[in-house]
PDB file of C-alpha atoms in Angstrom:
ATOM      1  CA  MET J  56      -9.363  15.246   6.955  1.00  0.00           C
ATOM      2  CA  ASN J  57     -12.331  12.976   5.625  1.00  0.00           C
ATOM      3  CA  ARG J  58     -11.282  12.601   1.894  1.00  0.00           C
ATOM      4  CA  LEU J  59     -12.517   8.816   2.474  1.00  0.00           C
ATOM      5  CA  ASN J  60     -15.942   9.225   4.788  1.00  0.00           C
ATOM      6  CA  GLY J  61     -18.103   6.299   3.243  1.00  0.00           C
ATOM      7  CA  LYS J  62     -15.713   4.140   1.738  1.00  0.00           C
ATOM      8  CA  THR J  63     -14.616   0.739   2.378  1.00  0.00           C
ATOM      9  CA  ALA J  64     -10.516  -0.513   1.744  1.00  0.00           C
ATOM     10  CA  VAL J  65      -9.234  -3.878   1.446  1.00  0.00           C
ATOM     11  CA  ILE J  66      -5.706  -3.620   2.366  1.00  0.00           C
ATOM     12  CA  THR J  67      -3.333  -6.690   1.926  1.00  0.00           C
ATOM     13  CA  GLY J  68      -0.341  -6.939   4.467  1.00  0.00           C
ATOM     14  CA  GLY J  69      -2.715  -5.062   7.153  1.00  0.00           C
ATOM     15  CA  ALA J  70      -0.857  -5.851  10.456  1.00  0.00           C
ATOM     16  CA  THR J  71       2.079  -4.507   9.798  1.00  0.00           C
ATOM     17  CA  GLY J  72       4.904  -2.231   7.761  1.00  0.00           C
ATOM     18  CA  ILE J  73       3.295  -0.221   4.738  1.00  0.00           C
ATOM     19  CA  GLY J  74      -0.476  -2.223   5.162  1.00  0.00           C
ATOM     20  CA  ARG J  75      -0.869  -0.983   8.868  1.00  0.00           C
ATOM     21  CA  ALA J  76       0.313   2.719   8.134  1.00  0.00           C
ATOM     22  CA  ALA J  77      -1.893   2.527   5.204  1.00  0.00           C
ATOM     23  CA  ALA J  78      -4.941   1.215   7.070  1.00  0.00           C
ATOM     24  CA  LYS J  79      -4.210   3.766   9.838  1.00  0.00           C
ATOM     25  CA  ARG J  80      -4.324   6.619   7.140  1.00  0.00           C
ATOM     26  CA  PHE J  81      -7.284   5.468   5.457  1.00  0.00           C
ATOM     27  CA  ILE J  82      -9.224   5.269   9.410  1.00  0.00           C
ATOM     28  CA  GLU J  83      -8.375   8.824  10.027  1.00  0.00           C
ATOM     29  CA  GLU J  84      -9.613  10.046   6.512  1.00  0.00           C
ATOM     30  CA  GLY J  85     -12.702   8.181   7.432  1.00  0.00           C
ATOM     31  CA  ALA J  86     -12.532   4.817   5.626  1.00  0.00           C
ATOM     32  CA  PHE J  87     -13.489   1.361   7.006  1.00  0.00           C
ATOM     33  CA  VAL J  88     -10.741  -1.005   6.467  1.00  0.00           C
ATOM     34  CA  PHE J  89     -10.580  -4.829   6.191  1.00  0.00           C
ATOM     35  CA  ILE J  90      -6.814  -5.602   7.037  1.00  0.00           C
ATOM     36  CA  PHE J  91      -5.559  -9.171   5.776  1.00  0.00           C
ATOM     37  CA  GLY J  92      -2.817 -10.768   7.017  1.00  0.00           C
ATOM     38  CA  ARG J  93      -1.498 -14.381   7.753  1.00  0.00           C
ATOM     39  CA  ARG J  94      -0.636 -14.384  11.547  1.00  0.00           C
ATOM     40  CA  GLN J  95      -3.698 -13.807  13.874  1.00  0.00           C
ATOM     41  CA  GLU J  96      -1.683 -12.378  16.534  1.00  0.00           C
ATOM     42  CA  ALA J  97      -0.181  -9.426  14.854  1.00  0.00           C
ATOM     43  CA  LEU J  98      -3.980  -9.114  12.831  1.00  0.00           C
ATOM     44  CA  ASP J  99      -5.728  -8.677  16.668  1.00  0.00           C
ATOM     45  CA  ALA J 100      -3.120  -6.361  18.199  1.00  0.00           C
ATOM     46  CA  ALA J 101      -3.742  -4.174  14.581  1.00  0.00           C
ATOM     47  CA  VAL J 102      -6.727  -4.192  15.223  1.00  0.00           C
ATOM     48  CA  ALA J 103      -6.859  -3.237  18.747  1.00  0.00           C
ATOM     49  CA  ASP J 104      -4.261  -0.107  17.762  1.00  0.00           C
ATOM     50  CA  LEU J 105      -6.613   1.038  14.592  1.00  0.00           C
ATOM     51  CA  GLY J 106      -9.727   0.848  16.785  1.00  0.00           C
ATOM     52  CA  PRO J 107     -13.686   0.111  15.905  1.00  0.00           C
ATOM     53  CA  ASN J 108     -13.119   0.960  11.826  1.00  0.00           C
ATOM     54  CA  ALA J 109     -11.057  -2.172  11.327  1.00  0.00           C
ATOM     55  CA  ARG J 110     -11.678  -5.635  10.918  1.00  0.00           C
ATOM     56  CA  ALA J 111      -9.120  -8.779  10.146  1.00  0.00           C
ATOM     57  CA  VAL J 112      -9.024 -11.506   7.745  1.00  0.00           C
ATOM     58  CA  LYS J 113      -6.348 -14.372   7.938  1.00  0.00           C
ATOM     59  CA  GLY J 114      -5.161 -15.179   4.644  1.00  0.00           C
ATOM     60  CA  SER J 115      -1.728 -15.810   2.730  1.00  0.00           C
ATOM     61  CA  VAL J 116      -0.057 -15.191  -0.406  1.00  0.00           C
ATOM     62  CA  SER J 117       3.370 -16.507   0.486  1.00  0.00           C
ATOM     63  CA  GLU J 118       5.302 -17.721  -1.931  1.00  0.00           C
ATOM     64  CA  LEU J 119       7.594 -15.530  -3.987  1.00  0.00           C
ATOM     65  CA  ALA J 120       6.631 -16.757  -7.342  1.00  0.00           C
ATOM     66  CA  ASP J 121       3.313 -15.967  -6.950  1.00  0.00           C
ATOM     67  CA  LEU J 122       3.855 -12.340  -5.356  1.00  0.00           C
ATOM     68  CA  ASP J 123       5.812 -11.877  -8.832  1.00  0.00           C
ATOM     69  CA  ARG J 124       3.190 -13.001 -10.954  1.00  0.00           C
ATOM     70  CA  LEU J 125       1.017 -11.096  -8.924  1.00  0.00           C
ATOM     71  CA  TYR J 126       2.244  -7.782  -9.581  1.00  0.00           C
ATOM     72  CA  ALA J 127       2.684  -8.232 -13.155  1.00  0.00           C
ATOM     73  CA  ALA J 128      -1.008  -9.174 -13.053  1.00  0.00           C
ATOM     74  CA  VAL J 129      -2.086  -5.975 -11.136  1.00  0.00           C
ATOM     75  CA  ARG J 130      -0.273  -3.748 -13.638  1.00  0.00           C
ATOM     76  CA  ASN J 131      -1.964  -5.681 -16.218  1.00  0.00           C
ATOM     77  CA  LEU J 132      -5.575  -5.723 -15.060  1.00  0.00           C
ATOM     78  CA  ALA J 133      -5.497  -2.028 -14.143  1.00  0.00           C
ATOM     79  CA  ARG J 134      -4.842  -0.972 -17.557  1.00  0.00           C
ATOM     80  CA  SER J 135      -7.674  -3.333 -18.597  1.00  0.00           C
ATOM     81  CA  TRP J 136      -9.950  -2.828 -16.184  1.00  0.00           C
ATOM     82  CA  ALA J 137      -9.672   1.335 -16.486  1.00  0.00           C
ATOM     83  CA  GLU J 138     -11.004   0.310 -19.913  1.00  0.00           C
ATOM     84  CA  ASP J 139     -13.723  -1.809 -19.049  1.00  0.00           C
ATOM     85  CA  LEU J 140     -15.070   0.442 -16.253  1.00  0.00           C
ATOM     86  CA  LYS J 141     -15.189   3.504 -18.670  1.00  0.00           C
ATOM     87  CA  GLY J 142     -18.038   5.430 -17.754  1.00  0.00           C
ATOM     88  CA  THR J 143     -18.748   4.177 -14.391  1.00  0.00           C
ATOM     89  CA  GLY J 144     -16.528   6.429 -12.336  1.00  0.00           C
ATOM     90  CA  ILE J 145     -14.442   3.744 -11.119  1.00  0.00           C
ATOM     91  CA  ARG J 146     -10.684   4.390 -10.982  1.00  0.00           C
ATOM     92  CA  ILE J 147      -7.801   2.212 -11.178  1.00  0.00           C
ATOM     93  CA  ASN J 148      -4.648   2.680 -10.348  1.00  0.00           C
ATOM     94  CA  VAL J 149      -1.383   1.095  -9.016  1.00  0.00           C
ATOM     95  CA  LEU J 150       0.897   1.895  -6.143  1.00  0.00           C
ATOM     96  CA  SER J 151       4.200   1.018  -6.414  1.00  0.00           C
ATOM     97  CA  PRO J 152       6.146   1.198  -3.601  1.00  0.00           C
ATOM     98  CA  GLY J 153       9.769   1.463  -3.756  1.00  0.00           C
ATOM     99  CA  ALA J 154      12.262   0.296  -0.476  1.00  0.00           C
ATOM    100  CA  THR J 155      10.413   1.277   2.893  1.00  0.00           C
ATOM    101  CA  ALA J 156      11.755   0.867   6.167  1.00  0.00           C
ATOM    102  CA  THR J 157       9.240  -1.421   7.584  1.00  0.00           C
ATOM    103  CA  GLU J 158      10.359  -3.598  10.609  1.00  0.00           C
ATOM    104  CA  LEU J 159      10.889  -6.557   8.556  1.00  0.00           C
ATOM    105  CA  ALA J 160      13.187  -4.977   5.871  1.00  0.00           C
ATOM    106  CA  LYS J 161      15.066  -3.419   8.582  1.00  0.00           C
ATOM    107  CA  GLU J 162      15.567  -6.449  10.191  1.00  0.00           C
ATOM    108  CA  ALA J 163      15.921  -8.429   6.883  1.00  0.00           C
ATOM    109  CA  LEU J 164      18.545  -6.112   5.600  1.00  0.00           C
ATOM    110  CA  GLY J 165      20.376  -4.986   8.736  1.00  0.00           C
ATOM    111  CA  GLU J 166      22.056  -1.293   9.112  1.00  0.00           C
ATOM    112  CA  GLU J 167      24.149  -1.801   6.080  1.00  0.00           C
ATOM    113  CA  GLY J 168      21.567  -3.063   3.826  1.00  0.00           C
ATOM    114  CA  GLN J 169      19.445  -0.429   4.477  1.00  0.00           C
ATOM    115  CA  LYS J 170      22.267   2.124   3.345  1.00  0.00           C
ATOM    116  CA  VAL J 171      22.799   0.547  -0.066  1.00  0.00           C
ATOM    117  CA  PHE J 172      19.102   0.703  -0.602  1.00  0.00           C
ATOM    118  CA  ALA J 173      19.257   4.359   0.374  1.00  0.00           C
ATOM    119  CA  SER J 174      21.963   4.920  -1.915  1.00  0.00           C
ATOM    120  CA  MET J 175      20.108   3.270  -4.542  1.00  0.00           C
ATOM    121  CA  THR J 176      17.684   6.485  -4.936  1.00  0.00           C
ATOM    122  CA  PRO J 177      17.923  10.056  -5.679  1.00  0.00           C
ATOM    123  CA  LEU J 178      16.675  11.489  -2.162  1.00  0.00           C
ATOM    124  CA  GLN J 179      19.546   8.813  -0.699  1.00  0.00           C
ATOM    125  CA  ARG J 180      16.703   7.071   1.783  1.00  0.00           C
ATOM    126  CA  MET J 181      14.110   4.699   2.247  1.00  0.00           C
ATOM    127  CA  ALA J 182      10.473   5.610   2.448  1.00  0.00           C
ATOM    128  CA  ASP J 183       8.723   5.706   5.815  1.00  0.00           C
ATOM    129  CA  PRO J 184       5.593   3.468   5.835  1.00  0.00           C
ATOM    130  CA  ALA J 185       3.715   6.650   6.433  1.00  0.00           C
ATOM    131  CA  GLU J 186       4.883   8.064   3.027  1.00  0.00           C
ATOM    132  CA  ILE J 187       3.469   5.128   1.348  1.00  0.00           C
ATOM    133  CA  ALA J 188       0.751   5.362   3.301  1.00  0.00           C
ATOM    134  CA  ALA J 189      -0.250   9.032   2.237  1.00  0.00           C
ATOM    135  CA  ALA J 190       0.161   8.232  -1.544  1.00  0.00           C
ATOM    136  CA  ALA J 191      -2.443   5.255  -1.417  1.00  0.00           C
ATOM    137  CA  ALA J 192      -4.892   7.683   0.387  1.00  0.00           C
ATOM    138  CA  PHE J 193      -4.201  10.215  -2.467  1.00  0.00           C
ATOM    139  CA  LEU J 194      -5.153   7.701  -4.971  1.00  0.00           C
ATOM    140  CA  ALA J 195      -8.263   6.394  -3.047  1.00  0.00           C
ATOM    141  CA  SER J 196      -9.199  10.433  -2.790  1.00  0.00           C
ATOM    142  CA  PRO J 197     -11.274  12.526  -4.812  1.00  0.00           C
ATOM    143  CA  ASP J 198      -7.908  14.468  -4.874  1.00  0.00           C
ATOM    144  CA  SER J 199      -6.908  11.844  -7.811  1.00  0.00           C
ATOM    145  CA  SER J 200     -10.069  11.815  -9.459  1.00  0.00           C
ATOM    146  CA  PHE J 201      -8.656  12.468 -13.131  1.00  0.00           C
ATOM    147  CA  MET J 202      -6.130   9.454 -12.602  1.00  0.00           C
ATOM    148  CA  THR J 203      -7.016   6.209 -13.689  1.00  0.00           C
ATOM    149  CA  ALA J 204      -5.005   3.569 -15.541  1.00  0.00           C
ATOM    150  CA  SER J 205      -2.088   4.942 -13.942  1.00  0.00           C
ATOM    151  CA  GLU J 206       0.996   3.491 -11.750  1.00  0.00           C
ATOM    152  CA  LEU J 207       2.433   5.458  -9.142  1.00  0.00           C
ATOM    153  CA  ALA J 208       5.646   4.917  -8.070  1.00  0.00           C
ATOM    154  CA  VAL J 209       6.609   6.134  -4.715  1.00  0.00           C
ATOM    155  CA  ASP J 210      10.304   4.661  -4.643  1.00  0.00           C
ATOM    156  CA  GLY J 211      12.517   8.151  -4.287  1.00  0.00           C
ATOM    157  CA  GLY J 212      13.036   8.429  -8.005  1.00  0.00           C
ATOM    158  CA  LEU J 213      14.775   4.999  -8.519  1.00  0.00           C
ATOM    159  CA  ALA J 214      12.197   3.990 -11.283  1.00  0.00           C
ATOM    160  CA  GLN J 215      13.790   7.350 -13.302  1.00  0.00           C
ATOM    161  CA  LEU J 216      17.222   6.488 -12.952  1.00  0.00           C
TER     162      LEU J 216
END
């Protein structure tokens, strides 16, 4: 599986959860990754685990209002950039994960909260971070070569209800 040989990925939240799983998957697929995160200790541990094809950068987007605006902007920018980059071979897509069983989510939700989130999806469970990472690797790979300006919801069918 070397679909991402020669590629470089920038992964926010790469020290833990979905970001860490994505970094691991991208490296397995042959990419070099830069992971961004808030906590240097967690970043250092992630890089030690991920190996020589990972580097860490400390930074933060910690205000929830900023995140809400960021998510809306990403969707709109993807459509705009796809138009602007027409003919260049550069593809722009958005990955929208649903409830994912990261360590942070499990701690925050507790067992009952996890059951509530799981019950909301047709698949009756939360995603494993590796499932979201696989979708990210698909979007970055040649396997999605005819996709651009798309949003891929990996949410157990929740967006369709």
